[in-house]
Amino acid sequence: MTHAMLKGSNVPLDATAVRAVLRWSPGTGVPDVDASALLLGTDGRVRSDDDFVFYNQPRHPSGLVRRLSKKQVSEGLTDSVEADLGALDRTVDQVVLAASCDDEGEDAGTFRQVRDLRILLYDAQVADGEPLAVFDVQPETGDETAVICGELYRRGDGWKFRAVGQGYLSGLIGLATAFGVSVDDTADPADSAAEPGAPSPDDQATAAWPGPGPVTAVQPPAPAAYVPQPPLPSQPPAYGYPQPAAGDPSGYGYPQPAAAPRPAYGYPQPAAAAAPAPDPNFRLPPMGPQFLGS
């Protein structure tokens, strides 16, 4: 029975050897698609660069994972990878099945141009059998140049298949390095050499900067001339209030009225010096009742 897979779903496998077939519809403007596989340890990374099976290394050193030739079938083009799961070393925990498209040359493109991409999983020991699982791979953005279509992973003593569909914008190199593959993408020195006499980017940056101007020593300002200050008054400050006139014994800083004679506290006060002298002919009238003669 064929399992139609949805993204993220998984299915157990009874087969000990499987063939994963990538199939798509060719056409004008459709980039070429390549199948690849990565053998991962329990840490989710390749154990060495030999665990990367692709068009430049189509066979794993163990011979248990290999890439097959492309074929033209009635439904389109196919590229396939076979894996003998039952014989793999126990240190192999997963086999990632990926697809990549050309990102250079005339056939360059992204998975937006790839039509009807799907992965079909077969029992490799059954000729012309029905697929065990089918997953239609849909790009997430359309700008991907590499896609993890599915993964084979251990579960107990058996294996399962999971539909993944995770894309990469950095192509097969970006996908491989994400799993620990060391990719030698060093450019040819002849291609990267600058033309004779052409300044490098660093030289251009240096030439664009005029450099510092002449340095002028900055002298500190001369100290202000000392001006003698008047002596401080002996009277303590009034804490911000206006001060009384000199000689004012009271006031505590507040404005005071004009000075007045101090009272004598009950003693008779002297007459004003400006009063006139008494009349010497002045006589007091008789005291007591006055009687007229009869």
Tab-separated table of C-alpha atoms in Angstrom:
chain	number	residue	atom	x	y	z
A	1	MET	CA	0.000	0.000	0.000
A	2	THR	CA	1.294	3.447	-0.919
A	3	HIS	CA	1.267	6.119	1.814
A	4	ALA	CA	0.503	9.640	0.576
A	5	MET	CA	2.641	11.766	2.887
A	6	LEU	CA	1.991	15.237	4.230
A	7	LYS	CA	4.751	17.538	5.348
A	8	GLY	CA	5.985	16.439	8.762
A	9	SER	CA	4.267	13.050	8.695
A	10	ASN	CA	6.144	9.768	9.057
A	11	VAL	CA	5.606	6.101	8.295
A	12	PRO	CA	7.416	2.928	9.466
A	13	LEU	CA	9.321	0.916	6.887
A	14	ASP	CA	9.288	-2.835	6.539
A	15	ALA	CA	11.927	-2.792	3.821
A	16	THR	CA	15.580	-3.119	4.802
A	17	ALA	CA	16.793	-1.549	1.542
A	18	VAL	CA	15.037	1.370	-0.137
A	19	ARG	CA	15.295	3.404	-3.304
A	20	ALA	CA	14.359	7.086	-3.088
A	21	VAL	CA	13.340	8.502	-6.466
A	22	LEU	CA	13.089	12.220	-7.210
A	23	ARG	CA	10.777	12.942	-10.124
A	24	TRP	CA	9.862	16.234	-11.829
A	25	SER	CA	8.564	17.545	-15.153
A	26	PRO	CA	11.244	18.975	-17.476
A	27	GLY	CA	10.625	21.912	-19.773
A	28	THR	CA	11.895	25.235	-21.028
A	29	GLY	CA	13.376	27.303	-18.222
A	30	VAL	CA	13.271	24.365	-15.766
A	31	PRO	CA	16.652	23.867	-14.037
A	32	ASP	CA	18.193	20.434	-13.749
A	33	VAL	CA	17.613	18.652	-10.427
A	34	ASP	CA	20.099	16.404	-8.601
A	35	ALA	CA	19.484	13.929	-5.789
A	36	SER	CA	21.905	13.584	-2.868
A	37	ALA	CA	22.114	11.923	0.543
A	38	LEU	CA	23.856	12.684	3.834
A	39	LEU	CA	24.573	10.006	6.430
A	40	LEU	CA	24.292	11.543	9.904
A	41	GLY	CA	25.332	10.391	13.348
A	42	THR	CA	23.355	10.778	16.543
A	43	ASP	CA	24.512	14.423	16.789
A	44	GLY	CA	22.767	15.265	13.506
A	45	ARG	CA	26.032	15.803	11.610
A	46	VAL	CA	28.094	13.784	9.154
A	47	ARG	CA	30.860	11.695	10.678
A	48	SER	CA	33.200	12.747	7.870
A	49	ASP	CA	33.007	14.252	4.389
A	50	ASP	CA	32.678	10.690	3.005
A	51	ASP	CA	29.123	10.648	4.375
A	52	PHE	CA	28.046	13.087	1.649
A	53	VAL	CA	26.797	11.224	-1.445
A	54	PHE	CA	26.162	13.485	-4.464
A	55	TYR	CA	27.010	13.852	-8.155
A	56	ASN	CA	30.752	14.333	-7.506
A	57	GLN	CA	30.851	11.482	-4.983
A	58	PRO	CA	28.098	9.102	-6.112
A	59	ARG	CA	29.030	6.188	-3.859
A	60	HIS	CA	29.641	5.951	-0.112
A	61	PRO	CA	32.908	4.165	0.818
A	62	SER	CA	30.850	1.388	2.441
A	63	GLY	CA	28.951	0.829	-0.818
A	64	LEU	CA	25.671	0.837	1.130
A	65	VAL	CA	24.448	4.218	-0.137
A	66	ARG	CA	24.821	5.131	-3.809
A	67	ARG	CA	23.446	7.521	-6.389
A	68	LEU	CA	21.948	6.049	-9.566
A	69	SER	CA	21.872	7.453	-13.072
A	70	LYS	CA	19.132	9.819	-14.175
A	71	LYS	CA	16.347	8.394	-16.270
A	72	GLN	CA	13.671	9.673	-18.600
A	73	VAL	CA	10.297	8.125	-17.774
A	74	SER	CA	6.805	8.781	-19.059
A	75	GLU	CA	6.030	11.030	-16.062
A	76	GLY	CA	9.215	13.092	-16.396
A	77	LEU	CA	12.859	12.920	-15.298
A	78	THR	CA	14.134	10.963	-12.279
A	79	ASP	CA	17.255	10.948	-10.138
A	80	SER	CA	17.563	8.244	-7.465
A	81	VAL	CA	19.486	7.195	-4.350
A	82	GLU	CA	19.564	3.650	-2.937
A	83	ALA	CA	20.352	2.822	0.703
A	84	ASP	CA	20.827	-0.587	2.332
A	85	LEU	CA	19.436	0.414	5.719
A	86	GLY	CA	19.738	-2.978	7.360
A	87	ALA	CA	23.484	-3.141	6.752
A	88	LEU	CA	24.411	0.406	7.753
A	89	ASP	CA	26.737	0.889	10.697
A	90	ARG	CA	24.957	1.556	13.980
A	91	THR	CA	26.681	4.942	14.188
A	92	VAL	CA	24.522	6.082	11.258
A	93	ASP	CA	21.313	7.398	12.796
A	94	GLN	CA	19.748	9.184	9.794
A	95	VAL	CA	19.966	9.349	6.019
A	96	VAL	CA	18.856	12.741	4.698
A	97	LEU	CA	17.438	12.720	1.151
A	98	ALA	CA	17.861	16.059	-0.620
A	99	ALA	CA	17.330	17.710	-4.005
A	100	SER	CA	19.254	20.620	-5.482
A	101	CYS	CA	19.004	22.566	-8.701
A	102	ASP	CA	21.634	24.315	-10.783
A	103	ASP	CA	22.428	27.794	-9.518
A	104	GLU	CA	24.996	28.573	-12.211
A	105	GLY	CA	25.135	28.502	-15.998
A	106	GLU	CA	22.390	28.584	-18.589
A	107	ASP	CA	20.159	26.142	-16.690
A	108	ALA	CA	20.366	28.041	-13.428
A	109	GLY	CA	17.133	28.560	-11.517
A	110	THR	CA	15.252	27.910	-8.317
A	111	PHE	CA	12.595	25.449	-7.288
A	112	ARG	CA	9.967	27.979	-8.315
A	113	GLN	CA	10.609	26.796	-11.894
A	114	VAL	CA	10.616	23.077	-11.012
A	115	ARG	CA	7.193	21.561	-11.663
A	116	ASP	CA	5.631	18.450	-10.138
A	117	LEU	CA	8.543	17.669	-7.835
A	118	ARG	CA	7.918	14.597	-5.689
A	119	ILE	CA	9.845	11.900	-3.881
A	120	LEU	CA	8.773	8.262	-4.154
A	121	LEU	CA	10.134	5.597	-1.804
A	122	TYR	CA	10.383	2.007	-3.073
A	123	ASP	CA	11.464	-1.326	-1.671
A	124	ALA	CA	14.763	-1.789	-3.512
A	125	GLN	CA	14.437	-5.585	-3.386
A	126	VAL	CA	11.084	-5.628	-5.204
A	127	ALA	CA	11.238	-5.028	-8.946
A	128	ASP	CA	8.486	-2.890	-10.413
A	129	GLY	CA	6.713	-2.664	-7.077
A	130	GLU	CA	4.351	0.052	-5.966
A	131	PRO	CA	5.944	2.894	-4.003
A	132	LEU	CA	5.874	2.593	-0.231
A	133	ALA	CA	5.390	6.350	0.215
A	134	VAL	CA	4.881	9.425	-1.972
A	135	PHE	CA	5.464	13.051	-0.945
A	136	ASP	CA	4.770	16.047	-3.193
A	137	VAL	CA	7.498	18.594	-2.397
A	138	GLN	CA	6.288	22.197	-2.433
A	139	PRO	CA	8.802	25.058	-2.098
A	140	GLU	CA	8.121	27.369	0.818
A	141	THR	CA	9.167	30.607	-0.899
A	142	GLY	CA	10.144	29.518	-4.420
A	143	ASP	CA	13.645	30.976	-4.013
A	144	GLU	CA	15.141	27.735	-2.674
A	145	THR	CA	17.999	26.097	-4.564
A	146	ALA	CA	18.159	23.041	-2.287
A	147	VAL	CA	15.442	21.131	-0.450
A	148	ILE	CA	15.447	18.326	2.113
A	149	CYS	CA	12.701	16.146	0.690
A	150	GLY	CA	12.685	13.499	3.399
A	151	GLU	CA	14.739	11.566	5.898
A	152	LEU	CA	15.207	7.942	6.848
A	153	TYR	CA	15.837	7.537	10.564
A	154	ARG	CA	16.202	4.769	13.118
A	155	ARG	CA	13.383	3.965	15.500
A	156	GLY	CA	14.330	1.127	17.815
A	157	ASP	CA	15.498	-1.778	15.655
A	158	GLY	CA	13.687	-0.498	12.564
A	159	TRP	CA	13.573	2.527	10.286
A	160	LYS	CA	11.000	5.171	9.486
A	161	PHE	CA	10.551	7.742	6.728
A	162	ARG	CA	9.567	11.352	7.412
A	163	ALA	CA	8.389	13.896	4.830
A	164	VAL	CA	10.322	17.134	5.438
A	165	GLY	CA	10.226	19.716	2.620
A	166	GLN	CA	12.690	22.197	4.189
A	167	GLY	CA	14.332	24.582	1.699
A	168	TYR	CA	17.712	26.308	1.551
A	169	LEU	CA	18.536	29.506	-0.323
A	170	SER	CA	22.273	28.692	-0.375
A	171	GLY	CA	22.112	25.669	-2.641
A	172	LEU	CA	23.729	22.273	-2.172
A	173	ILE	CA	26.830	23.843	-0.583
A	174	GLY	CA	24.772	25.589	2.068
A	175	LEU	CA	22.809	22.439	2.808
A	176	ALA	CA	25.955	20.301	3.068
A	177	THR	CA	27.807	22.714	5.347
A	178	ALA	CA	24.751	22.916	7.613
A	179	PHE	CA	25.324	19.217	8.362
A	180	GLY	CA	29.075	19.522	8.919
A	181	VAL	CA	30.486	18.835	5.455
A	182	SER	CA	33.703	20.727	4.712
A	183	VAL	CA	33.291	22.286	1.271
A	184	ASP	CA	36.375	23.609	-0.490
A	185	ASP	CA	35.030	26.603	-2.366
A	186	THR	CA	38.318	28.505	-2.562
A	187	ALA	CA	38.355	30.722	-5.621
A	188	ASP	CA	41.080	30.464	-8.254
A	189	PRO	CA	43.786	33.002	-7.361
A	190	ALA	CA	44.044	33.993	-11.045
A	191	ASP	CA	40.352	34.941	-11.008
A	192	SER	CA	40.566	36.924	-7.799
A	193	ALA	CA	43.810	38.784	-8.622
A	194	ALA	CA	43.344	42.492	-9.112
A	195	GLU	CA	44.384	44.183	-12.328
A	196	PRO	CA	47.907	45.663	-12.296
A	197	GLY	CA	47.821	49.078	-10.785
A	198	ALA	CA	44.207	48.747	-9.648
A	199	PRO	CA	43.841	49.700	-5.989
A	200	SER	CA	42.373	47.145	-3.648
A	201	PRO	CA	39.206	48.014	-1.701
A	202	ASP	CA	41.376	48.762	1.329
A	203	ASP	CA	43.645	51.003	-0.765
A	204	GLN	CA	40.608	52.817	-2.155
A	205	ALA	CA	39.270	53.385	1.317
A	206	THR	CA	42.672	54.722	2.400
A	207	ALA	CA	42.921	56.986	-0.631
A	208	ALA	CA	39.448	58.389	-0.046
A	209	TRP	CA	40.356	59.414	3.470
A	210	PRO	CA	42.535	62.552	3.348
A	211	GLY	CA	44.229	61.718	6.603
A	212	PRO	CA	44.668	63.954	9.616
A	213	GLY	CA	45.690	67.577	9.126
A	214	PRO	CA	48.584	69.322	10.879
A	215	VAL	CA	48.492	68.904	14.586
A	216	THR	CA	48.269	72.155	16.560
A	217	ALA	CA	49.065	72.078	20.217
A	218	VAL	CA	46.252	73.438	22.296
A	219	GLN	CA	47.424	75.525	25.221
A	220	PRO	CA	45.391	75.608	28.402
A	221	PRO	CA	43.909	79.026	29.244
A	222	ALA	CA	46.006	81.261	31.475
A	223	PRO	CA	44.770	81.476	35.068
A	224	ALA	CA	42.860	84.647	35.979
A	225	ALA	CA	44.791	87.381	37.798
A	226	TYR	CA	44.391	87.381	41.558
A	227	VAL	CA	42.250	90.234	42.849
A	228	PRO	CA	42.413	90.906	46.633
A	229	GLN	CA	39.046	90.594	48.300
A	230	PRO	CA	37.754	92.863	51.148
A	231	PRO	CA	37.895	91.324	54.603
A	232	LEU	CA	34.850	89.498	55.759
A	233	PRO	CA	32.695	91.329	58.376
A	234	SER	CA	33.078	90.225	61.953
A	235	GLN	CA	29.319	89.964	62.389
A	236	PRO	CA	28.015	86.475	61.470
A	237	PRO	CA	25.980	86.275	58.278
A	238	ALA	CA	22.211	86.646	58.403
A	239	TYR	CA	21.685	83.641	56.119
A	240	GLY	CA	20.535	85.492	53.068
A	241	TYR	CA	18.466	88.293	54.648
A	242	PRO	CA	19.356	92.010	54.109
A	243	GLN	CA	21.873	93.150	56.643
A	244	PRO	CA	21.196	96.016	59.131
A	245	ALA	CA	23.129	99.251	58.953
A	246	ALA	CA	26.411	99.350	60.780
A	247	GLY	CA	25.950	99.891	64.501
A	248	ASP	CA	22.360	98.547	64.633
A	249	PRO	CA	22.384	96.250	67.672
A	250	SER	CA	19.157	94.469	66.841
A	251	GLY	CA	17.279	93.675	63.771
A	252	TYR	CA	18.614	90.285	62.888
A	253	GLY	CA	18.810	91.289	59.278
A	254	TYR	CA	15.294	92.711	58.816
A	255	PRO	CA	14.805	96.465	57.908
A	256	GLN	CA	14.350	98.557	61.108
A	257	PRO	CA	12.331	101.800	61.756
A	258	ALA	CA	14.025	105.108	62.548
A	259	ALA	CA	15.756	105.176	65.898
A	260	ALA	CA	13.571	106.476	68.813
A	261	PRO	CA	14.392	107.283	72.450
A	262	ARG	CA	14.313	104.218	74.584
A	263	PRO	CA	11.533	104.224	77.282
A	264	ALA	CA	12.466	104.747	80.963
A	265	TYR	CA	10.360	101.865	82.116
A	266	GLY	CA	7.960	103.886	84.458
A	267	TYR	CA	10.219	106.679	85.695
A	268	PRO	CA	9.023	110.366	85.177
A	269	GLN	CA	10.206	111.662	81.947
A	270	PRO	CA	11.897	115.046	81.615
A	271	ALA	CA	9.897	117.877	80.031
A	272	ALA	CA	10.648	118.765	76.539
A	273	ALA	CA	13.430	121.285	76.376
A	274	ALA	CA	11.466	123.435	73.932
A	275	ALA	CA	8.558	124.346	76.443
A	276	PRO	CA	8.167	128.214	77.235
A	277	ALA	CA	9.027	129.703	80.702
A	278	PRO	CA	6.068	130.154	83.209
A	279	ASP	CA	4.396	133.675	83.699
A	280	PRO	CA	5.637	135.194	86.985
A	281	ASN	CA	2.312	137.069	87.619
A	282	PHE	CA	0.206	133.970	87.309
A	283	ARG	CA	-1.956	133.238	90.360
A	284	LEU	CA	-4.144	130.257	90.943
A	285	PRO	CA	-7.830	131.065	91.497
A	286	PRO	CA	-9.189	130.585	95.023
A	287	MET	CA	-9.904	127.027	95.874
A	288	GLY	CA	-13.269	125.842	97.213
A	289	PRO	CA	-16.788	127.196	96.810
A	290	GLN	CA	-17.180	130.872	96.177
A	291	PHE	CA	-19.844	132.894	98.256
A	292	LEU	CA	-21.227	136.269	97.336
A	293	GLY	CA	-21.905	138.909	100.081
A	294	SER	CA	-25.537	139.627	100.923
